[in-house]
Amino acid sequence: MSYANCLKKHPYRIVFPYVNSILRASLEKGSPQKLLKDYSTLLRFTAFCPDYRTYALLLRACARCSDLYAAMEIHCHLTKVGLLSNQHITHPLLKLYIAHDRMLEARELFWSMLEWSTDPFHGNLMLTGFLKSGQLDKAYQIFKRMPVKDLVSWNSMIAGAVRSSHLKDVMNLFSRLVSSGLVPDGFSFSSVLSACARAGARRYGVWVHQLMTELGLEINHILSSALVDMYAKCGRIDVAAEIFNTVKRNHISVWNTMISGLAAHGLGSDVVILFRKMKSEELVPDGVTFVALLTACSHCGMVEEARRYFKSMTTEYSITPEVEHYGALVDTLSRAGLLDEAYNLVRSMNVKPDAVIWRALLSACRRYRQTKLGEVTVEHMTSHGSGDYTLLSNIYSSANRWNDSEELWKRRKQKKIRKSKGLSWVELGGSTHEFKAGDRSHPDTEDIYRVLHELSKRAKAEGYAPLTELVTKDVSEEEREELLTFHSEKLAVAYSVLKTGPGTEIMVSKNLQTCSDCHEWMKIISKVLCRVIIMRDRIRFHRFESGCCSCKDYW
């Protein structure tokens, strides 16, 4: 009903500007509830017919007092009077739905807005709402239907894919962003470099770095850290060091990234030197620095240094140790075989130990065959993952306690805890090739297995003996050996040998920690083939060359 008709039908005449001014006054005085109450009274007892300004004020009041249901009622009125095509109204309504996580209502409103608006601002609000709750698939639906996408749209999707660990999607989105004609900014580059680092996608990362150089992008501490991290995690710690030595190092994050990279590569002495250099340049270490330092100590068997760094946190820098610092020190002691000291440290911690700390102790119990302490450790763990069952099962298997091992797997099955799938992948010819244990899905499967059998045969001739005690099933020796032969990292190496020429460096990434059998196999294969094999597992890097590993078998 129009305003004129309202005036003819009702005896009371209320002029719009004055009513809106009265309502606005309530809002400005901090009384949004009074505004909503006055509005209801006017509707019931006067000829007042709201215009779009009135509804805009009402929605602002709803937002101020978080009255979602009043907003939904107003939404119904707007639909009836046909004012949903006014951006002064739809914008605050959309923001209100998103703020209250009512994304289904927000999405329906957004679909209707597409009929009259191409402004990417509203689509970006929707992307933010879905991505904040981890609904990447819903965000993709919005993204695809947005008629206009600006740089914020692309950056939102790229960052969301990074957070959801959809790393291939990140690289695909970034390539499409570049092809769209828009120029990526620092946020775009830092996000895609993070994805390259996590995926071990070195070739793509190098291309991204080259693009940054071509665009003349200003390198700040965030991008410096991202570049150092990418090259370090893609196996090129030498390039990471070159970049570190050429960029500005006036921010602690750049130093922390370089120290972490060196730690992951087991370069403990370099970490110590770099930390001294950092102090000489008068940069004050923070908690992240000490996590990296203690991690380097755990990877390199630097027990005394770990104790000293841990103590200096509080005595020299007034940093209160957190669970990550305790975890790194426990890991250092555990790997060195000092299980009693590690266990006592866990029991005396000022913070509650998490699953990572107990798992570090449990892993050492498997390595040093400490069955009793392993059982005690498991009892302290409030929840158990697939890896915990595997570790304890390995402890039982190495002690020939097959019944206990079998019972453990039954309990895991009853609790419906699925075993984490081990995946290994290699980047060759611009594509990533993934493998899992016993995988026969690759197009070159027959050739891969032929190469793998030949490599295993040559490894045995050089003295390799499969560590069959790692198999947790009570099966024959031949079956155990076969199960070990087809581990995912061995398949990845065999594929790399198949597709590359003699002397070419092989780079393999794995989502879990590599097993000791594969570790021994890699050492011997590097000698047999006269090749460098770099293995990046969940914990660290291993560089196999001439029958030796950079970790010095301390991993």
XYZ file of C-alpha atoms in Angstrom:
555
model
C 0.000 0.000 0.000
C 1.387 3.410 -0.956
C 1.914 6.261 1.490
C -0.854 8.324 -0.212
C -3.364 5.506 0.168
C -2.399 5.128 3.804
C -3.190 8.798 4.404
C -6.616 8.484 2.746
C -7.581 5.376 4.683
C -6.381 6.369 8.172
C -7.348 9.506 10.161
C -3.852 10.030 11.564
C -1.297 11.568 9.285
C 2.326 10.871 10.080
C 4.945 12.445 7.847
C 7.867 10.134 6.982
C 10.805 12.437 7.700
C 9.600 13.212 11.200
C 8.980 9.539 12.063
C 12.374 8.486 10.727
C 13.989 11.296 12.696
C 12.270 10.120 15.887
C 13.391 6.537 15.292
C 16.914 7.653 14.442
C 17.087 9.627 17.693
C 16.420 6.455 19.697
C 19.221 4.689 17.841
C 21.686 7.524 18.364
C 20.849 7.651 22.088
C 21.759 3.966 22.387
C 18.200 2.602 22.687
C 17.732 0.203 19.739
C 15.073 -1.760 21.675
C 13.019 1.456 22.069
C 13.278 2.071 18.333
C 11.835 -1.387 17.601
C 9.105 -0.905 20.174
C 8.149 2.522 18.783
C 8.027 1.052 15.301
C 5.551 -1.641 16.408
C 3.381 0.980 18.108
C 3.322 3.181 14.998
C 2.300 0.250 12.811
C -0.574 -0.684 15.112
C -2.080 2.714 15.893
C -1.203 5.056 13.010
C -1.270 5.307 9.239
C 2.497 5.111 9.196
C 3.876 3.318 6.128
C 7.661 2.735 6.376
C 9.991 3.594 3.510
C 13.438 2.160 2.780
C 15.066 4.610 5.215
C 12.851 3.301 8.008
C 13.794 -0.295 7.273
C 17.481 0.625 7.166
C 17.134 2.142 10.650
C 15.251 -0.923 11.895
C 17.943 -3.296 10.668
C 20.649 -1.170 12.285
C 18.708 -1.436 15.529
C 18.426 -5.224 15.129
C 22.179 -5.417 14.621
C 22.855 -3.261 17.691
C 20.753 -5.429 20.017
C 21.424 -8.739 18.185
C 17.708 -9.307 17.604
C 17.818 -11.828 14.784
C 14.132 -12.750 14.912
C 13.031 -9.122 14.601
C 15.294 -8.873 11.560
C 13.723 -11.996 10.026
C 10.264 -10.497 10.557
C 11.411 -7.307 8.851
C 12.782 -9.466 6.012
C 9.260 -10.819 5.498
C 7.828 -7.277 5.355
C 10.484 -6.274 2.834
C 9.600 -9.212 0.594
C 5.907 -8.219 0.668
C 6.467 -4.552 -0.168
C 9.126 -5.276 -2.794
C 12.025 -3.388 -1.250
C 14.591 -6.194 -1.350
C 16.262 -4.617 -4.362
C 17.458 -1.652 -2.328
C 21.106 -2.026 -1.275
C 20.622 0.286 1.722
C 18.402 -2.466 3.130
C 19.836 -5.720 1.783
C 23.397 -4.892 2.806
C 22.727 -4.581 6.568
C 20.344 -7.561 6.442
C 22.991 -9.712 4.776
C 25.613 -8.636 7.337
C 23.192 -9.454 10.159
C 22.570 -12.997 8.891
C 26.286 -13.639 8.439
C 27.127 -12.227 11.884
C 24.629 -14.680 13.434
C 25.910 -17.576 11.309
C 22.590 -17.928 9.521
C 24.289 -18.705 6.251
C 21.341 -20.476 4.619
C 19.184 -17.347 4.990
C 22.115 -15.205 3.888
C 22.637 -17.370 0.805
C 18.971 -17.127 -0.257
C 19.109 -13.366 0.147
C 22.360 -13.230 -1.843
C 20.870 -15.248 -4.726
C 18.057 -12.682 -4.990
C 20.582 -9.824 -4.870
C 22.387 -11.227 -7.916
C 19.363 -10.315 -10.019
C 20.078 -6.589 -9.634
C 23.637 -6.249 -8.281
C 27.060 -7.212 -9.653
C 28.978 -5.609 -6.786
C 31.551 -8.189 -5.533
C 31.359 -6.669 -2.038
C 28.295 -8.722 -1.087
C 29.783 -11.906 -2.538
C 32.948 -11.299 -0.525
C 30.847 -11.055 2.646
C 29.338 -14.441 1.819
C 32.746 -15.971 1.147
C 33.988 -14.726 4.508
C 30.955 -16.180 6.284
C 31.289 -19.661 4.780
C 35.093 -19.809 4.983
C 35.106 -18.751 8.632
C 33.195 -21.941 9.449
C 35.349 -24.071 7.125
C 32.628 -24.623 4.491
C 34.899 -24.419 1.471
C 32.439 -26.208 -0.835
C 29.672 -23.692 -0.034
C 32.117 -20.832 -0.606
C 32.965 -22.316 -4.019
C 29.268 -22.205 -4.948
C 29.135 -18.498 -4.149
C 32.450 -17.822 -5.878
C 31.379 -19.523 -9.099
C 28.144 -17.527 -9.342
C 29.655 -14.131 -8.542
C 29.345 -12.113 -11.786
C 32.330 -9.947 -10.826
C 35.308 -11.121 -8.766
C 37.829 -8.681 -7.383
C 41.192 -9.412 -5.750
C 39.537 -9.764 -2.339
C 37.349 -12.563 -3.770
C 40.335 -14.506 -5.087
C 42.402 -13.958 -1.954
C 39.534 -15.121 0.253
C 39.186 -18.373 -1.681
C 42.941 -18.977 -1.800
C 43.323 -18.385 1.959
C 40.273 -20.564 2.676
C 41.712 -23.416 0.615
C 45.013 -23.102 2.518
C 43.220 -23.322 5.874
C 41.275 -26.373 4.679
C 44.494 -28.011 3.401
C 43.183 -28.185 -0.175
C 46.655 -27.411 -1.458
C 46.108 -28.343 -5.107
C 43.061 -26.069 -5.152
C 45.223 -23.234 -3.829
C 47.629 -23.525 -6.744
C 44.797 -23.913 -9.243
C 43.049 -20.803 -7.886
C 46.268 -18.799 -7.958
C 46.909 -19.769 -11.595
C 43.366 -18.724 -12.483
C 43.861 -15.430 -10.628
C 46.937 -14.679 -12.717
C 45.056 -15.616 -15.913
C 42.109 -13.384 -14.961
C 44.160 -10.251 -15.567
C 44.184 -9.158 -11.928
C 47.584 -8.613 -10.324
C 48.200 -10.731 -7.196
C 49.262 -8.819 -4.096
C 51.416 -9.732 -1.106
C 48.559 -11.625 0.541
C 48.027 -13.733 -2.612
C 51.712 -14.634 -2.787
C 52.148 -15.424 0.907
C 49.118 -17.759 0.798
C 50.210 -19.678 -2.290
C 53.803 -19.963 -1.027
C 52.436 -21.465 2.184
C 50.569 -24.062 0.112
C 53.697 -24.845 -1.925
C 55.677 -25.304 1.297
C 53.151 -27.703 2.789
C 52.742 -29.682 -0.441
C 56.444 -29.751 -1.293
C 55.566 -28.287 -4.698
C 58.992 -26.893 -5.485
C 58.532 -26.267 -9.215
C 55.347 -24.329 -8.688
C 56.958 -22.425 -5.824
C 59.891 -21.428 -8.035
C 57.438 -20.157 -10.681
C 55.611 -18.107 -8.023
C 58.939 -16.656 -6.869
C 59.837 -15.713 -10.453
C 56.453 -14.034 -10.890
C 57.047 -11.981 -7.748
C 60.363 -10.811 -9.207
C 58.792 -9.942 -12.588
C 56.080 -7.867 -10.902
C 58.663 -6.058 -8.789
C 56.724 -6.831 -5.641
C 58.084 -5.205 -2.512
C 59.370 -7.935 -0.187
C 58.324 -7.403 3.421
C 59.041 -9.678 6.383
C 55.902 -11.759 5.689
C 56.938 -12.562 2.111
C 60.579 -13.057 3.143
C 59.467 -15.626 5.711
C 57.138 -17.282 3.178
C 59.938 -17.643 0.604
C 62.445 -19.003 3.122
C 59.822 -21.437 4.434
C 58.841 -22.602 0.945
C 62.384 -23.396 -0.194
C 63.295 -24.999 3.137
C 60.238 -27.272 3.113
C 60.755 -28.118 -0.555
C 64.222 -29.488 0.176
C 66.285 -26.496 -0.973
C 67.667 -25.274 2.326
C 70.618 -23.799 0.391
C 68.307 -21.476 -1.571
C 66.418 -20.654 1.625
C 69.722 -19.580 3.203
C 70.598 -17.446 0.140
C 67.276 -15.621 0.365
C 67.660 -15.174 4.114
C 71.087 -13.595 3.602
C 69.780 -11.078 1.031
C 66.505 -9.852 2.606
C 65.958 -7.449 5.478
C 66.165 -9.338 8.751
C 64.770 -6.766 11.137
C 61.767 -8.907 12.109
C 61.998 -11.936 14.385
C 59.678 -14.016 12.143
C 62.309 -14.180 9.378
C 64.899 -15.540 11.828
C 62.405 -18.000 13.309
C 61.557 -19.344 9.855
C 65.215 -19.856 8.960
C 65.979 -21.545 12.289
C 62.956 -23.842 11.836
C 64.106 -24.731 8.313
C 67.602 -25.619 9.484
C 66.109 -27.644 12.339
C 63.924 -29.656 9.938
C 67.020 -30.495 7.905
C 68.891 -31.633 11.000
C 71.504 -28.886 10.745
C 71.885 -28.400 14.476
C 75.288 -26.704 14.434
C 74.028 -24.182 11.865
C 71.047 -23.457 14.122
C 73.366 -22.690 17.050
C 75.492 -20.366 14.882
C 72.421 -18.571 13.527
C 70.979 -18.093 17.007
C 74.232 -16.488 18.158
C 74.196 -14.244 15.095
C 70.628 -13.221 15.852
C 71.589 -12.191 19.365
C 74.593 -10.273 18.056
C 72.217 -8.247 15.856
C 70.245 -7.432 19.018
C 67.058 -9.251 18.095
C 65.252 -10.679 21.118
C 64.105 -14.304 20.712
C 60.479 -15.168 21.442
C 58.637 -18.384 22.269
C 58.603 -19.493 18.615
C 62.390 -19.131 18.445
C 62.850 -21.512 21.348
C 60.453 -24.074 19.875
C 62.649 -24.090 16.749
C 65.857 -24.290 18.804
C 64.603 -27.171 20.931
C 63.296 -28.969 17.836
C 66.763 -28.726 16.288
C 68.206 -30.220 19.456
C 65.773 -33.146 19.324
C 66.633 -33.882 15.685
C 70.372 -33.752 16.269
C 70.798 -35.381 19.667
C 71.952 -32.134 21.297
C 70.780 -32.990 24.811
C 72.971 -30.579 26.778
C 72.142 -27.715 24.438
C 68.423 -28.473 24.818
C 68.666 -28.345 28.598
C 70.586 -25.068 28.406
C 68.158 -23.406 25.967
C 65.160 -24.537 27.992
C 66.631 -23.064 31.173
C 67.620 -19.795 29.484
C 64.027 -19.182 28.398
C 63.049 -18.253 31.933
C 66.373 -17.088 33.384
C 67.472 -14.808 30.514
C 64.308 -13.925 28.567
C 61.459 -14.325 31.086
C 59.554 -16.593 28.688
C 57.245 -19.055 30.432
C 57.603 -22.506 28.825
C 54.453 -23.691 27.095
C 53.411 -27.188 26.111
C 55.323 -26.939 22.784
C 58.599 -26.204 24.605
C 58.107 -29.063 27.036
C 57.195 -31.329 24.125
C 60.407 -30.529 22.240
C 62.537 -31.149 25.359
C 60.719 -34.419 26.101
C 61.309 -35.452 22.489
C 65.023 -34.613 22.801
C 65.414 -36.713 25.954
C 63.294 -39.559 24.575
C 65.210 -39.839 21.313
C 68.462 -39.943 23.293
C 67.175 -42.907 25.293
C 66.780 -40.921 28.521
C 63.269 -42.243 29.024
C 63.170 -41.996 32.821
C 64.249 -38.346 32.730
C 61.713 -37.651 29.971
C 58.916 -39.320 31.927
C 59.796 -37.434 35.113
C 59.780 -34.164 33.154
C 56.305 -34.906 31.837
C 55.064 -35.651 35.354
C 56.512 -32.395 36.712
C 55.321 -30.042 33.945
C 53.567 -26.790 34.879
C 51.077 -27.322 32.053
C 48.961 -30.329 31.197
C 50.827 -32.610 28.753
C 49.071 -33.042 25.431
C 48.855 -36.074 23.152
C 51.957 -34.969 21.207
C 54.136 -35.196 24.326
C 52.867 -38.633 25.332
C 53.262 -39.782 21.740
C 56.921 -38.689 21.681
C 57.524 -40.779 24.788
C 55.569 -43.710 23.360
C 57.581 -43.569 20.132
C 60.813 -43.767 22.118
C 59.410 -46.722 24.066
C 58.955 -48.538 20.757
C 62.475 -47.684 19.617
C 64.095 -48.753 22.879
C 61.617 -51.623 23.448
C 60.438 -50.339 26.819
C 57.156 -52.261 26.985
C 56.184 -51.402 30.568
C 56.760 -47.670 30.194
C 54.910 -47.810 26.877
C 51.860 -49.279 28.602
C 52.073 -46.656 31.373
C 52.303 -43.916 28.749
C 49.205 -45.151 26.939
C 47.269 -45.181 30.232
C 48.018 -41.479 30.703
C 46.691 -40.571 27.252
C 43.100 -39.330 27.405
C 42.439 -40.168 23.758
C 44.111 -42.470 21.279
C 44.660 -41.999 17.592
C 45.471 -44.614 15.015
C 49.202 -43.894 15.345
C 49.152 -44.576 19.101
C 47.674 -48.029 18.554
C 50.284 -48.677 15.877
C 53.166 -47.686 18.181
C 51.984 -49.831 21.080
C 51.239 -52.702 18.712
C 54.820 -52.429 17.400
C 56.093 -52.604 20.988
C 54.093 -55.795 21.586
C 55.126 -57.284 18.246
C 58.834 -56.705 18.887
C 58.399 -58.566 22.195
C 56.518 -61.374 20.396
C 53.393 -60.577 22.423
C 51.113 -61.341 19.497
C 47.967 -61.868 21.590
C 48.333 -58.413 23.131
C 48.931 -56.927 19.699
C 45.848 -58.649 18.289
C 43.721 -57.515 21.242
C 44.889 -53.948 20.714
C 43.760 -53.948 17.094
C 40.379 -55.379 18.125
C 39.914 -52.505 20.563
C 40.831 -50.020 17.835
C 38.270 -51.588 15.538
C 35.573 -51.533 18.238
C 36.195 -47.821 18.817
C 35.983 -47.281 15.048
C 39.360 -45.568 14.906
C 40.496 -45.714 11.306
C 44.144 -46.200 10.513
C 45.825 -43.123 9.050
C 46.711 -43.822 5.452
C 50.346 -43.361 4.604
C 50.762 -41.329 1.418
C 53.932 -40.480 -0.484
C 54.178 -38.236 -3.504
C 56.697 -36.962 -6.024
C 56.561 -33.925 -8.302
C 57.635 -34.830 -11.830
C 56.913 -33.223 -15.181
C 54.782 -30.500 -13.619
C 52.439 -33.063 -12.035
C 52.200 -34.602 -8.569
C 52.024 -38.395 -8.375
C 50.648 -39.929 -5.153
C 51.146 -43.442 -3.839
C 49.847 -45.448 -0.910
C 51.084 -48.795 0.393
C 50.448 -51.565 -2.121
C 49.041 -49.024 -4.586
C 48.169 -50.372 -8.045
C 46.091 -47.465 -9.322
C 48.866 -45.640 -11.191
C 48.873 -46.015 -15.013
C 52.514 -47.175 -14.865
C 51.908 -49.737 -12.103
C 53.477 -52.714 -13.884
C 56.694 -50.829 -14.653
C 56.816 -49.342 -11.148
C 56.634 -52.768 -9.491
C 59.184 -54.184 -11.918
C 61.634 -51.406 -10.959
C 60.821 -51.827 -7.250
C 61.537 -55.571 -7.305
C 64.819 -54.952 -9.079
C 65.820 -52.249 -6.561
C 64.967 -54.491 -3.609
C 66.983 -57.311 -5.151
C 70.022 -55.055 -5.544
C 69.560 -53.671 -2.016
C 69.660 -57.188 -0.540
C 72.818 -57.911 -2.474
C 74.344 -54.863 -0.699
C 73.338 -56.188 2.721
C 69.825 -54.846 3.213
C 67.724 -57.059 5.498
C 64.008 -56.207 5.864
C 63.061 -55.284 9.444
C 60.154 -57.700 9.566
C 59.589 -57.167 13.295
C 57.906 -53.883 12.354
C 54.965 -55.805 10.887
C 52.309 -56.003 13.594
C 50.521 -59.027 12.157
C 51.357 -62.602 13.171
C 52.031 -63.811 9.637
C 54.827 -65.697 7.915
C 58.233 -64.123 7.370
C 57.624 -63.991 3.616
C 54.326 -62.162 4.051
C 55.904 -59.658 6.428
C 58.677 -58.952 3.959
C 56.173 -58.442 1.156
C 54.159 -55.979 3.264
C 57.320 -53.934 3.879
C 58.352 -54.027 0.226
C 55.279 -52.153 -0.986
C 55.412 -49.137 1.363
C 54.355 -45.903 -0.313
C 57.765 -44.183 -0.169
C 59.415 -47.163 -1.907
C 56.830 -46.986 -4.689
C 57.484 -43.244 -5.040
C 61.233 -43.841 -5.333
C 60.689 -46.613 -7.879
C 58.517 -44.290 -9.983
C 61.177 -41.554 -9.807
C 63.836 -44.026 -10.941
C 61.558 -45.112 -13.777
C 60.929 -41.556 -15.016
C 64.291 -39.822 -14.446
C 67.801 -40.311 -15.748
C 70.881 -41.560 -13.861
C 72.278 -39.103 -11.319
C 69.071 -37.104 -11.005
C 68.204 -36.091 -7.454
C 65.040 -37.773 -6.152
C 62.672 -35.831 -3.889
C 59.886 -37.715 -2.057
C 57.344 -36.282 0.409
C 55.354 -38.331 2.917
C 52.445 -37.406 5.195
C 53.594 -39.673 8.065
C 56.930 -40.419 9.664
C 58.926 -42.858 7.577
C 59.515 -46.282 9.121
C 62.961 -47.578 10.059
C 62.834 -50.266 7.361
C 62.254 -47.730 4.590
C 64.974 -45.568 6.135
C 67.526 -48.379 5.854
C 66.318 -49.261 2.348
C 66.731 -45.641 1.175
C 70.294 -45.479 2.480
C 71.335 -48.550 0.539
C 69.424 -47.545 -2.619
C 71.212 -44.163 -2.632
C 74.499 -46.089 -2.653
C 73.375 -48.633 -5.267
C 72.124 -45.947 -7.676
C 74.785 -43.328 -6.843
C 71.944 -40.857 -6.380
C 70.827 -38.365 -3.759
C 67.396 -39.175 -2.330
C 65.685 -36.500 -0.240
C 62.807 -37.693 1.908
C 60.511 -35.172 3.581
C 58.319 -36.892 6.149
C 55.982 -35.471 8.781
C 58.861 -34.816 11.184
C 61.916 -33.726 9.206
C 64.112 -34.080 6.111
C 66.371 -37.019 5.372
C 69.109 -36.657 2.762
C 70.328 -40.081 1.647
C 73.660 -40.129 -0.164
C 76.318 -42.842 -0.646
C 74.632 -45.145 1.858
C 74.322 -42.556 4.638
C 71.578 -40.255 5.901
C 71.923 -36.647 7.016
C 70.112 -37.533 10.253
C 73.012 -39.857 11.182
C 70.339 -42.427 12.069
C 69.187 -40.127 14.856
C 65.547 -39.590 13.960
